[in-house]
């Protein structure tokens, strides 16, 4: 059985048990369900490092941005004694934009970490019309998600959970719901050549449908499995499989090159390829690239993500450790 087929079978079994709660669309985990989920902003990739890797991040998640991808990554901070706060801004297509703030702090036990995050999105001002088709000013839809997370380390295994409050506003109507995210990361579970391998898995946006006005739509559930190969101290390669409620299964891959300098600083170059983003688009869509500078107490990351004729998006994330 292929990896994609195995992922889909597992998710279909999960969907069957939760369908009665409105957790999934009628034809989940296929392109037939495209456009049938609500709170679509939850699918926006968050964090420039992850975006430069084309979303291939489930086994690499670390720091406060783990809240958005795999809460288990927070446990990698356990014992560090330092908090991490990150700020991200995404200039999306046309006038659409998104921003994110995340915070994480290790607990005194040396084994656990807590975190919180805010994700917001707006497509910008949209023209409004009355029932006769006459212009009637503009309105600005706003989406946001507030999350709290907890993660703990158990030897080589990291596990985490996050709870999210979700709200969407559209043309005078609004809706709220909640969701849970779960994740695990197993570090250095085996060797490949001269390097070790980490494995990761996350379930995101598992919760009841959101109703905006009289319309109820299921959340964009996502299951992600992947691996991180530490090829050598300077090079890492990543491969993930994605299973989403409103898309066919697809893979993504990425690579990261690290050049240390000074006592605790490093520069990084990244690349990635995401099959889903290439579907139906031409040019360089599907590719991603970027880099970062980590000065121990401060880091900044940038990602360049093209979408063919639709344009190119730019993502920037900064973070402080203290």
PDB file of C-alpha atoms in Angstrom:
ATOM      1  CA  UNK A   1       0.000   0.000   0.000  1.00  0.00           C
ATOM      2  CA  UNK A   2       1.446   3.396  -0.975  1.00  0.00           C
ATOM      3  CA  UNK A   3       2.073   6.021   1.662  1.00  0.00           C
ATOM      4  CA  UNK A   4      -0.594   8.354   0.230  1.00  0.00           C
ATOM      5  CA  UNK A   5      -3.178   5.561   0.102  1.00  0.00           C
ATOM      6  CA  UNK A   6      -2.402   4.475   3.652  1.00  0.00           C
ATOM      7  CA  UNK A   7      -2.811   8.052   4.855  1.00  0.00           C
ATOM      8  CA  UNK A   8      -6.138   8.381   3.113  1.00  0.00           C
ATOM      9  CA  UNK A   9      -7.505   5.081   4.460  1.00  0.00           C
ATOM     10  CA  UNK A  10      -6.566   6.055   8.020  1.00  0.00           C
ATOM     11  CA  UNK A  11      -8.171   9.459   7.679  1.00  0.00           C
ATOM     12  CA  UNK A  12     -11.350   8.058   6.122  1.00  0.00           C
ATOM     13  CA  UNK A  13     -11.767   5.768   9.123  1.00  0.00           C
ATOM     14  CA  UNK A  14     -11.408   8.772  11.393  1.00  0.00           C
ATOM     15  CA  UNK A  15     -13.840  10.764   9.272  1.00  0.00           C
ATOM     16  CA  UNK A  16     -16.498   8.061   9.448  1.00  0.00           C
ATOM     17  CA  UNK A  17     -16.476   8.169  13.246  1.00  0.00           C
ATOM     18  CA  UNK A  18     -16.773  11.969  13.375  1.00  0.00           C
ATOM     19  CA  UNK A  19     -19.057  12.741  10.430  1.00  0.00           C
ATOM     20  CA  UNK A  20     -22.146  12.936  12.598  1.00  0.00           C
ATOM     21  CA  UNK A  21     -20.584  15.846  14.512  1.00  0.00           C
ATOM     22  CA  UNK A  22     -20.038  17.836  11.316  1.00  0.00           C
ATOM     23  CA  UNK A  23     -16.268  17.581  11.615  1.00  0.00           C
ATOM     24  CA  UNK A  24     -15.737  16.702   7.929  1.00  0.00           C
ATOM     25  CA  UNK A  25     -17.282  17.560   4.531  1.00  0.00           C
ATOM     26  CA  UNK A  26     -19.400  15.008   2.694  1.00  0.00           C
ATOM     27  CA  UNK A  27     -16.565  13.751   0.457  1.00  0.00           C
ATOM     28  CA  UNK A  28     -13.471  14.303   2.609  1.00  0.00           C
ATOM     29  CA  UNK A  29      -9.801  14.000   1.701  1.00  0.00           C
ATOM     30  CA  UNK A  30     -10.336  14.605  -2.014  1.00  0.00           C
ATOM     31  CA  UNK A  31     -10.502  17.481  -4.486  1.00  0.00           C
ATOM     32  CA  UNK A  32     -14.272  16.906  -4.596  1.00  0.00           C
ATOM     33  CA  UNK A  33     -14.437  18.622  -1.193  1.00  0.00           C
ATOM     34  CA  UNK A  34     -12.494  21.714  -2.318  1.00  0.00           C
ATOM     35  CA  UNK A  35     -14.176  24.907  -1.150  1.00  0.00           C
ATOM     36  CA  UNK A  36     -16.509  23.140   1.296  1.00  0.00           C
ATOM     37  CA  UNK A  37     -14.655  23.922   4.542  1.00  0.00           C
ATOM     38  CA  UNK A  38     -15.003  27.066   6.623  1.00  0.00           C
ATOM     39  CA  UNK A  39     -12.433  29.179   8.487  1.00  0.00           C
ATOM     40  CA  UNK A  40     -10.092  28.708   5.534  1.00  0.00           C
ATOM     41  CA  UNK A  41      -7.580  31.096   7.113  1.00  0.00           C
ATOM     42  CA  UNK A  42      -6.571  28.207   9.393  1.00  0.00           C
ATOM     43  CA  UNK A  43      -4.905  26.656   6.339  1.00  0.00           C
ATOM     44  CA  UNK A  44      -2.580  29.635   5.913  1.00  0.00           C
ATOM     45  CA  UNK A  45       1.011  28.549   6.535  1.00  0.00           C
ATOM     46  CA  UNK A  46       2.460  30.450   9.486  1.00  0.00           C
ATOM     47  CA  UNK A  47       6.118  31.164  10.104  1.00  0.00           C
ATOM     48  CA  UNK A  48       8.685  32.099   7.472  1.00  0.00           C
ATOM     49  CA  UNK A  49      10.999  29.196   8.281  1.00  0.00           C
ATOM     50  CA  UNK A  50       8.240  26.649   7.698  1.00  0.00           C
ATOM     51  CA  UNK A  51       7.090  28.460   4.564  1.00  0.00           C
ATOM     52  CA  UNK A  52      10.575  28.495   3.027  1.00  0.00           C
ATOM     53  CA  UNK A  53      10.485  24.706   3.498  1.00  0.00           C
ATOM     54  CA  UNK A  54       7.142  24.620   1.613  1.00  0.00           C
ATOM     55  CA  UNK A  55       5.301  23.551   4.753  1.00  0.00           C
ATOM     56  CA  UNK A  56       7.542  20.511   5.294  1.00  0.00           C
ATOM     57  CA  UNK A  57       7.805  21.149   9.000  1.00  0.00           C
ATOM     58  CA  UNK A  58       5.981  18.577  11.123  1.00  0.00           C
ATOM     59  CA  UNK A  59       9.180  16.868  12.334  1.00  0.00           C
ATOM     60  CA  UNK A  60      11.233  20.086  12.419  1.00  0.00           C
ATOM     61  CA  UNK A  61       8.851  22.212  14.513  1.00  0.00           C
ATOM     62  CA  UNK A  62      10.513  24.045  17.389  1.00  0.00           C
ATOM     63  CA  UNK A  63      10.137  27.295  19.293  1.00  0.00           C
ATOM     64  CA  UNK A  64       6.946  29.287  19.772  1.00  0.00           C
ATOM     65  CA  UNK A  65       5.859  28.835  16.125  1.00  0.00           C
ATOM     66  CA  UNK A  66       5.329  25.134  16.855  1.00  0.00           C
ATOM     67  CA  UNK A  67       1.860  26.088  18.117  1.00  0.00           C
ATOM     68  CA  UNK A  68       0.778  26.567  14.492  1.00  0.00           C
ATOM     69  CA  UNK A  69       2.270  23.353  13.060  1.00  0.00           C
ATOM     70  CA  UNK A  70       2.920  20.730  15.708  1.00  0.00           C
ATOM     71  CA  UNK A  71       2.519  21.618  19.401  1.00  0.00           C
ATOM     72  CA  UNK A  72       4.926  18.812  20.306  1.00  0.00           C
ATOM     73  CA  UNK A  73       7.751  21.042  19.054  1.00  0.00           C
ATOM     74  CA  UNK A  74       7.294  23.244  22.126  1.00  0.00           C
ATOM     75  CA  UNK A  75       8.758  20.450  24.255  1.00  0.00           C
ATOM     76  CA  UNK A  76      12.105  20.941  22.517  1.00  0.00           C
ATOM     77  CA  UNK A  77      12.398  24.143  24.572  1.00  0.00           C
ATOM     78  CA  UNK A  78      12.011  22.268  27.878  1.00  0.00           C
ATOM     79  CA  UNK A  79      14.958  22.824  30.173  1.00  0.00           C
ATOM     80  CA  UNK A  80      16.278  25.816  28.203  1.00  0.00           C
ATOM     81  CA  UNK A  81      15.064  28.312  30.801  1.00  0.00           C
ATOM     82  CA  UNK A  82      14.282  30.904  28.099  1.00  0.00           C
ATOM     83  CA  UNK A  83      11.003  32.151  26.693  1.00  0.00           C
ATOM     84  CA  UNK A  84      10.447  32.590  22.955  1.00  0.00           C
ATOM     85  CA  UNK A  85       8.190  35.211  21.354  1.00  0.00           C
ATOM     86  CA  UNK A  86       7.692  35.360  17.577  1.00  0.00           C
ATOM     87  CA  UNK A  87       5.956  37.871  15.316  1.00  0.00           C
ATOM     88  CA  UNK A  88       5.021  37.096  11.734  1.00  0.00           C
ATOM     89  CA  UNK A  89       3.504  39.006   8.827  1.00  0.00           C
ATOM     90  CA  UNK A  90       2.376  37.563   5.504  1.00  0.00           C
ATOM     91  CA  UNK A  91       1.799  39.803   2.493  1.00  0.00           C
ATOM     92  CA  UNK A  92      -0.585  37.552   0.588  1.00  0.00           C
ATOM     93  CA  UNK A  93      -2.121  37.870  -2.865  1.00  0.00           C
ATOM     94  CA  UNK A  94      -3.706  41.205  -3.833  1.00  0.00           C
ATOM     95  CA  UNK A  95      -4.746  43.093  -0.645  1.00  0.00           C
ATOM     96  CA  UNK A  96      -5.011  40.040   1.590  1.00  0.00           C
ATOM     97  CA  UNK A  97      -2.754  39.821   4.618  1.00  0.00           C
ATOM     98  CA  UNK A  98      -2.237  37.742   7.745  1.00  0.00           C
ATOM     99  CA  UNK A  99      -0.311  38.134  10.954  1.00  0.00           C
ATOM    100  CA  UNK A 100       0.661  35.910  13.835  1.00  0.00           C
ATOM    101  CA  UNK A 101       2.053  36.243  17.339  1.00  0.00           C
ATOM    102  CA  UNK A 102       3.212  33.279  19.418  1.00  0.00           C
ATOM    103  CA  UNK A 103       4.739  32.886  22.870  1.00  0.00           C
ATOM    104  CA  UNK A 104       6.253  29.888  24.633  1.00  0.00           C
ATOM    105  CA  UNK A 105       7.850  29.382  28.034  1.00  0.00           C
ATOM    106  CA  UNK A 106       9.498  26.297  29.569  1.00  0.00           C
ATOM    107  CA  UNK A 107       8.206  25.312  33.006  1.00  0.00           C
ATOM    108  CA  UNK A 108      10.399  24.879  36.064  1.00  0.00           C
ATOM    109  CA  UNK A 109      10.088  21.085  35.874  1.00  0.00           C
ATOM    110  CA  UNK A 110      12.519  21.084  32.954  1.00  0.00           C
ATOM    111  CA  UNK A 111      10.258  18.708  31.022  1.00  0.00           C
ATOM    112  CA  UNK A 112       7.260  20.812  29.963  1.00  0.00           C
ATOM    113  CA  UNK A 113       6.508  23.975  27.991  1.00  0.00           C
ATOM    114  CA  UNK A 114       3.392  26.125  27.696  1.00  0.00           C
ATOM    115  CA  UNK A 115       2.523  28.353  24.764  1.00  0.00           C
ATOM    116  CA  UNK A 116      -0.080  30.698  23.326  1.00  0.00           C
ATOM    117  CA  UNK A 117      -0.747  32.215  19.919  1.00  0.00           C
ATOM    118  CA  UNK A 118      -2.883  34.622  17.935  1.00  0.00           C
ATOM    119  CA  UNK A 119      -3.497  34.229  14.202  1.00  0.00           C
ATOM    120  CA  UNK A 120      -5.454  36.875  12.308  1.00  0.00           C
ATOM    121  CA  UNK A 121      -6.356  37.330   8.663  1.00  0.00           C
ATOM    122  CA  UNK A 122      -8.208  39.763   6.429  1.00  0.00           C
ATOM    123  CA  UNK A 123      -8.668  39.870   2.647  1.00  0.00           C
ATOM    124  CA  UNK A 124      -8.893  43.671   2.873  1.00  0.00           C
ATOM    125  CA  UNK A 125     -11.842  45.885   2.021  1.00  0.00           C
ATOM    126  CA  UNK A 126     -14.485  44.304  -0.233  1.00  0.00           C
ATOM    127  CA  UNK A 127     -17.127  46.222  -2.180  1.00  0.00           C
ATOM    128  CA  UNK A 128     -20.667  45.745  -0.885  1.00  0.00           C
ATOM    129  CA  UNK A 129     -23.879  45.867  -2.920  1.00  0.00           C
ATOM    130  CA  UNK A 130     -27.544  46.017  -1.992  1.00  0.00           C
ATOM    131  CA  UNK A 131     -30.204  43.613  -3.255  1.00  0.00           C
ATOM    132  CA  UNK A 132     -30.608  45.632  -6.441  1.00  0.00           C
ATOM    133  CA  UNK A 133     -26.912  45.468  -7.243  1.00  0.00           C
ATOM    134  CA  UNK A 134     -26.190  49.074  -6.304  1.00  0.00           C
ATOM    135  CA  UNK A 135     -22.886  49.921  -4.581  1.00  0.00           C
ATOM    136  CA  UNK A 136     -23.301  50.047  -0.816  1.00  0.00           C
ATOM    137  CA  UNK A 137     -19.886  50.908   0.586  1.00  0.00           C
ATOM    138  CA  UNK A 138     -17.332  48.331   1.652  1.00  0.00           C
ATOM    139  CA  UNK A 139     -16.831  45.782   4.389  1.00  0.00           C
ATOM    140  CA  UNK A 140     -13.719  44.122   5.767  1.00  0.00           C
ATOM    141  CA  UNK A 141     -13.948  40.447   6.790  1.00  0.00           C
ATOM    142  CA  UNK A 142     -11.788  39.476   9.757  1.00  0.00           C
ATOM    143  CA  UNK A 143     -10.769  36.039  11.000  1.00  0.00           C
ATOM    144  CA  UNK A 144      -8.870  35.188  14.153  1.00  0.00           C
ATOM    145  CA  UNK A 145      -7.810  32.185  16.200  1.00  0.00           C
ATOM    146  CA  UNK A 146      -6.568  32.251  19.789  1.00  0.00           C
ATOM    147  CA  UNK A 147      -4.738  29.175  21.072  1.00  0.00           C
ATOM    148  CA  UNK A 148      -3.199  27.828  24.240  1.00  0.00           C
ATOM    149  CA  UNK A 149      -0.808  24.862  24.191  1.00  0.00           C
ATOM    150  CA  UNK A 150       1.036  22.450  26.471  1.00  0.00           C
ATOM    151  CA  UNK A 151       3.873  20.080  25.556  1.00  0.00           C
ATOM    152  CA  UNK A 152       6.019  17.616  27.479  1.00  0.00           C
ATOM    153  CA  UNK A 153       9.165  15.649  26.790  1.00  0.00           C
ATOM    154  CA  UNK A 154       9.371  11.922  27.527  1.00  0.00           C
ATOM    155  CA  UNK A 155      12.960  11.015  26.712  1.00  0.00           C
ATOM    156  CA  UNK A 156      13.288  11.063  22.913  1.00  0.00           C
ATOM    157  CA  UNK A 157       9.519  11.576  22.527  1.00  0.00           C
ATOM    158  CA  UNK A 158       7.849  14.993  22.567  1.00  0.00           C
ATOM    159  CA  UNK A 159       4.054  15.278  22.783  1.00  0.00           C
ATOM    160  CA  UNK A 160       1.817  18.332  22.709  1.00  0.00           C
ATOM    161  CA  UNK A 161      -1.777  19.529  22.546  1.00  0.00           C
ATOM    162  CA  UNK A 162      -3.344  22.899  21.741  1.00  0.00           C
ATOM    163  CA  UNK A 163      -6.878  24.241  22.097  1.00  0.00           C
ATOM    164  CA  UNK A 164      -8.136  26.985  19.770  1.00  0.00           C
ATOM    165  CA  UNK A 165     -10.964  29.525  19.866  1.00  0.00           C
ATOM    166  CA  UNK A 166     -11.923  30.489  16.307  1.00  0.00           C
ATOM    167  CA  UNK A 167     -13.990  33.453  15.110  1.00  0.00           C
ATOM    168  CA  UNK A 168     -14.916  34.667  11.620  1.00  0.00           C
ATOM    169  CA  UNK A 169     -16.768  37.863  10.656  1.00  0.00           C
ATOM    170  CA  UNK A 170     -18.255  38.452   7.215  1.00  0.00           C
ATOM    171  CA  UNK A 171     -20.612  41.251   6.093  1.00  0.00           C
ATOM    172  CA  UNK A 172     -22.291  41.726   9.460  1.00  0.00           C
ATOM    173  CA  UNK A 173     -22.496  38.013  10.260  1.00  0.00           C
ATOM    174  CA  UNK A 174     -20.120  36.166  12.549  1.00  0.00           C
ATOM    175  CA  UNK A 175     -19.477  32.695  13.888  1.00  0.00           C
ATOM    176  CA  UNK A 176     -17.342  31.023  16.525  1.00  0.00           C
ATOM    177  CA  UNK A 177     -16.175  27.502  17.270  1.00  0.00           C
ATOM    178  CA  UNK A 178     -13.273  25.662  18.857  1.00  0.00           C
ATOM    179  CA  UNK A 179     -10.752  23.047  17.774  1.00  0.00           C
ATOM    180  CA  UNK A 180      -7.955  20.863  19.084  1.00  0.00           C
ATOM    181  CA  UNK A 181      -4.492  20.167  17.684  1.00  0.00           C
ATOM    182  CA  UNK A 182      -2.339  17.190  18.686  1.00  0.00           C
ATOM    183  CA  UNK A 183       1.234  16.322  17.838  1.00  0.00           C
ATOM    184  CA  UNK A 184       4.199  14.052  18.542  1.00  0.00           C
ATOM    185  CA  UNK A 185       7.872  14.148  17.588  1.00  0.00           C
ATOM    186  CA  UNK A 186      10.285  11.244  18.059  1.00  0.00           C
ATOM    187  CA  UNK A 187      13.891  12.432  17.930  1.00  0.00           C
ATOM    188  CA  UNK A 188      16.794  10.426  16.530  1.00  0.00           C
ATOM    189  CA  UNK A 189      14.813   7.223  16.190  1.00  0.00           C
ATOM    190  CA  UNK A 190      17.306   5.765  13.724  1.00  0.00           C
ATOM    191  CA  UNK A 191      20.330   6.446  11.572  1.00  0.00           C
ATOM    192  CA  UNK A 192      20.602   7.015   7.840  1.00  0.00           C
ATOM    193  CA  UNK A 193      24.162   7.175   6.643  1.00  0.00           C
ATOM    194  CA  UNK A 194      26.063   9.408   9.044  1.00  0.00           C
ATOM    195  CA  UNK A 195      22.950  11.270  10.212  1.00  0.00           C
ATOM    196  CA  UNK A 196      20.017  10.633  12.534  1.00  0.00           C
ATOM    197  CA  UNK A 197      16.314  10.743  11.658  1.00  0.00           C
ATOM    198  CA  UNK A 198      13.462  12.483  13.512  1.00  0.00           C
ATOM    199  CA  UNK A 199       9.808  11.591  12.893  1.00  0.00           C
ATOM    200  CA  UNK A 200       6.762  13.777  13.486  1.00  0.00           C
ATOM    201  CA  UNK A 201       2.979  13.744  13.218  1.00  0.00           C
ATOM    202  CA  UNK A 202       0.252  16.291  13.861  1.00  0.00           C
ATOM    203  CA  UNK A 203      -3.534  16.550  13.707  1.00  0.00           C
ATOM    204  CA  UNK A 204      -4.858  20.086  13.296  1.00  0.00           C
ATOM    205  CA  UNK A 205      -8.271  21.761  13.347  1.00  0.00           C
ATOM    206  CA  UNK A 206     -10.240  18.887  14.837  1.00  0.00           C
ATOM    207  CA  UNK A 207     -13.507  20.405  15.987  1.00  0.00           C
ATOM    208  CA  UNK A 208     -17.162  21.130  15.220  1.00  0.00           C
ATOM    209  CA  UNK A 209     -18.300  23.138  12.207  1.00  0.00           C
ATOM    210  CA  UNK A 210     -18.339  26.930  12.226  1.00  0.00           C
ATOM    211  CA  UNK A 211     -21.576  28.767  11.381  1.00  0.00           C
ATOM    212  CA  UNK A 212     -21.332  32.245   9.869  1.00  0.00           C
ATOM    213  CA  UNK A 213     -24.902  33.443   9.541  1.00  0.00           C
ATOM    214  CA  UNK A 214     -27.101  30.511   8.530  1.00  0.00           C
ATOM    215  CA  UNK A 215     -24.316  28.516   6.844  1.00  0.00           C
ATOM    216  CA  UNK A 216     -22.370  25.843   8.764  1.00  0.00           C
ATOM    217  CA  UNK A 217     -19.093  24.589   7.313  1.00  0.00           C
ATOM    218  CA  UNK A 218     -16.660  21.992   8.705  1.00  0.00           C
ATOM    219  CA  UNK A 219     -13.206  23.124   9.740  1.00  0.00           C
ATOM    220  CA  UNK A 220     -10.184  22.435   7.481  1.00  0.00           C
ATOM    221  CA  UNK A 221      -8.978  19.304   9.272  1.00  0.00           C
ATOM    222  CA  UNK A 222      -5.392  18.320   8.465  1.00  0.00           C
ATOM    223  CA  UNK A 223      -3.201  15.305   9.225  1.00  0.00           C
ATOM    224  CA  UNK A 224       0.525  15.626   8.565  1.00  0.00           C
ATOM    225  CA  UNK A 225       3.244  12.967   8.884  1.00  0.00           C
ATOM    226  CA  UNK A 226       6.901  13.436   8.124  1.00  0.00           C
ATOM    227  CA  UNK A 227      10.572  12.919   8.741  1.00  0.00           C
ATOM    228  CA  UNK A 228      13.691  15.028   9.196  1.00  0.00           C
ATOM    229  CA  UNK A 229      17.076  13.626   8.195  1.00  0.00           C
ATOM    230  CA  UNK A 230      20.103  15.298   9.775  1.00  0.00           C
ATOM    231  CA  UNK A 231      22.408  14.555   6.851  1.00  0.00           C
ATOM    232  CA  UNK A 232      25.331  16.201   8.632  1.00  0.00           C
ATOM    233  CA  UNK A 233      25.758  19.044  11.153  1.00  0.00           C
ATOM    234  CA  UNK A 234      25.113  21.620   8.428  1.00  0.00           C
ATOM    235  CA  UNK A 235      22.500  19.988   6.180  1.00  0.00           C
ATOM    236  CA  UNK A 236      18.995  18.646   6.837  1.00  0.00           C
ATOM    237  CA  UNK A 237      16.443  17.167   4.428  1.00  0.00           C
ATOM    238  CA  UNK A 238      12.716  16.854   5.126  1.00  0.00           C
ATOM    239  CA  UNK A 239       9.797  14.929   3.618  1.00  0.00           C
ATOM    240  CA  UNK A 240       6.133  15.184   4.695  1.00  0.00           C
ATOM    241  CA  UNK A 241       2.826  13.657   3.648  1.00  0.00           C
ATOM    242  CA  UNK A 242      -0.310  15.808   3.941  1.00  0.00           C
ATOM    243  CA  UNK A 243      -3.922  14.697   4.249  1.00  0.00           C
ATOM    244  CA  UNK A 244      -6.467  17.510   4.308  1.00  0.00           C
ATOM    245  CA  UNK A 245     -10.251  17.420   4.516  1.00  0.00           C
ATOM    246  CA  UNK A 246     -10.694  19.354   1.269  1.00  0.00           C
ATOM    247  CA  UNK A 247      -7.838  18.152  -0.963  1.00  0.00           C
ATOM    248  CA  UNK A 248      -6.244  15.052  -2.429  1.00  0.00           C
ATOM    249  CA  UNK A 249      -3.276  13.700  -0.429  1.00  0.00           C
ATOM    250  CA  UNK A 250       0.033  15.258  -1.431  1.00  0.00           C
ATOM    251  CA  UNK A 251       3.714  15.326  -0.430  1.00  0.00           C
ATOM    252  CA  UNK A 252       6.109  18.175   0.224  1.00  0.00           C
ATOM    253  CA  UNK A 253       9.861  18.262   0.685  1.00  0.00           C
ATOM    254  CA  UNK A 254      12.442  20.711   1.918  1.00  0.00           C
ATOM    255  CA  UNK A 255      16.075  21.271   2.740  1.00  0.00           C
ATOM    256  CA  UNK A 256      17.959  23.511   5.153  1.00  0.00           C
ATOM    257  CA  UNK A 257      21.631  24.462   5.120  1.00  0.00           C
ATOM    258  CA  UNK A 258      23.115  25.938   8.309  1.00  0.00           C
ATOM    259  CA  UNK A 259      26.361  27.873   8.654  1.00  0.00           C
ATOM    260  CA  UNK A 260      27.349  28.558  12.283  1.00  0.00           C
ATOM    261  CA  UNK A 261      29.402  31.617  13.146  1.00  0.00           C
ATOM    262  CA  UNK A 262      30.458  33.062  16.475  1.00  0.00           C
ATOM    263  CA  UNK A 263      29.670  31.340  19.754  1.00  0.00           C
ATOM    264  CA  UNK A 264      25.895  30.916  19.334  1.00  0.00           C
ATOM    265  CA  UNK A 265      24.882  32.396  15.977  1.00  0.00           C
ATOM    266  CA  UNK A 266      24.085  30.900  12.587  1.00  0.00           C
ATOM    267  CA  UNK A 267      22.825  31.728   9.132  1.00  0.00           C
ATOM    268  CA  UNK A 268      20.490  29.439   7.187  1.00  0.00           C
ATOM    269  CA  UNK A 269      19.360  28.903   3.601  1.00  0.00           C
ATOM    270  CA  UNK A 270      16.177  26.941   2.843  1.00  0.00           C
ATOM    271  CA  UNK A 271      14.250  25.543  -0.096  1.00  0.00           C
ATOM    272  CA  UNK A 272      11.095  23.501  -0.545  1.00  0.00           C
ATOM    273  CA  UNK A 273       8.558  22.090  -2.963  1.00  0.00           C
ATOM    274  CA  UNK A 274       4.850  21.587  -2.286  1.00  0.00           C
ATOM    275  CA  UNK A 275       2.864  19.496  -4.790  1.00  0.00           C
ATOM    276  CA  UNK A 276      -0.517  20.942  -3.817  1.00  0.00           C
ATOM    277  CA  UNK A 277       0.517  24.514  -4.616  1.00  0.00           C
ATOM    278  CA  UNK A 278       1.696  23.453  -8.053  1.00  0.00           C
ATOM    279  CA  UNK A 279      -1.657  21.958  -9.047  1.00  0.00           C
ATOM    280  CA  UNK A 280      -3.440  24.090 -11.621  1.00  0.00           C
ATOM    281  CA  UNK A 281      -0.759  26.773 -11.650  1.00  0.00           C
ATOM    282  CA  UNK A 282       2.182  27.382 -13.945  1.00  0.00           C
ATOM    283  CA  UNK A 283       5.623  28.870 -13.604  1.00  0.00           C
ATOM    284  CA  UNK A 284       7.459  28.457 -10.323  1.00  0.00           C
ATOM    285  CA  UNK A 285       4.375  27.685  -8.230  1.00  0.00           C
ATOM    286  CA  UNK A 286       5.024  24.892  -5.763  1.00  0.00           C
ATOM    287  CA  UNK A 287       8.551  26.076  -5.068  1.00  0.00           C
ATOM    288  CA  UNK A 288       9.615  28.027  -1.994  1.00  0.00           C
ATOM    289  CA  UNK A 289      12.889  29.466  -0.766  1.00  0.00           C
ATOM    290  CA  UNK A 290      14.248  31.692   1.938  1.00  0.00           C
ATOM    291  CA  UNK A 291      16.753  32.127   4.684  1.00  0.00           C
ATOM    292  CA  UNK A 292      17.283  33.167   8.246  1.00  0.00           C
ATOM    293  CA  UNK A 293      19.702  34.759  10.656  1.00  0.00           C
ATOM    294  CA  UNK A 294      19.815  33.499  14.254  1.00  0.00           C
ATOM    295  CA  UNK A 295      21.791  35.628  16.723  1.00  0.00           C
ATOM    296  CA  UNK A 296      20.783  33.557  19.757  1.00  0.00           C
ATOM    297  CA  UNK A 297      18.616  36.203  21.461  1.00  0.00           C
ATOM    298  CA  UNK A 298      17.121  37.433  18.168  1.00  0.00           C
ATOM    299  CA  UNK A 299      16.276  35.725  14.897  1.00  0.00           C
ATOM    300  CA  UNK A 300      14.684  36.751  11.629  1.00  0.00           C
ATOM    301  CA  UNK A 301      13.410  34.513   8.827  1.00  0.00           C
ATOM    302  CA  UNK A 302      12.209  35.271   5.303  1.00  0.00           C
ATOM    303  CA  UNK A 303      10.305  33.157   2.779  1.00  0.00           C
ATOM    304  CA  UNK A 304       9.600  33.700  -0.924  1.00  0.00           C
ATOM    305  CA  UNK A 305       6.588  31.755  -2.207  1.00  0.00           C
ATOM    306  CA  UNK A 306       5.434  32.187  -5.851  1.00  0.00           C
ATOM    307  CA  UNK A 307       1.935  31.319  -7.078  1.00  0.00           C
ATOM    308  CA  UNK A 308       2.391  31.468 -10.850  1.00  0.00           C
ATOM    309  CA  UNK A 309       0.349  34.156 -12.606  1.00  0.00           C
ATOM    310  CA  UNK A 310      -1.417  35.005  -9.333  1.00  0.00           C
ATOM    311  CA  UNK A 311       1.738  36.628  -8.028  1.00  0.00           C
ATOM    312  CA  UNK A 312       4.378  36.100  -5.369  1.00  0.00           C
ATOM    313  CA  UNK A 313       3.969  36.217  -1.607  1.00  0.00           C
ATOM    314  CA  UNK A 314       6.568  37.248   0.954  1.00  0.00           C
ATOM    315  CA  UNK A 315       6.678  36.085   4.577  1.00  0.00           C
ATOM    316  CA  UNK A 316       8.753  37.558   7.419  1.00  0.00           C
ATOM    317  CA  UNK A 317       9.033  36.295  10.985  1.00  0.00           C
ATOM    318  CA  UNK A 318      11.072  37.757  13.834  1.00  0.00           C
ATOM    319  CA  UNK A 319      11.572  36.263  17.282  1.00  0.00           C
ATOM    320  CA  UNK A 320      13.126  37.091  20.637  1.00  0.00           C
ATOM    321  CA  UNK A 321      14.510  34.693  23.238  1.00  0.00           C
ATOM    322  CA  UNK A 322      14.851  35.846  26.822  1.00  0.00           C
TER     323      UNK A 322
END
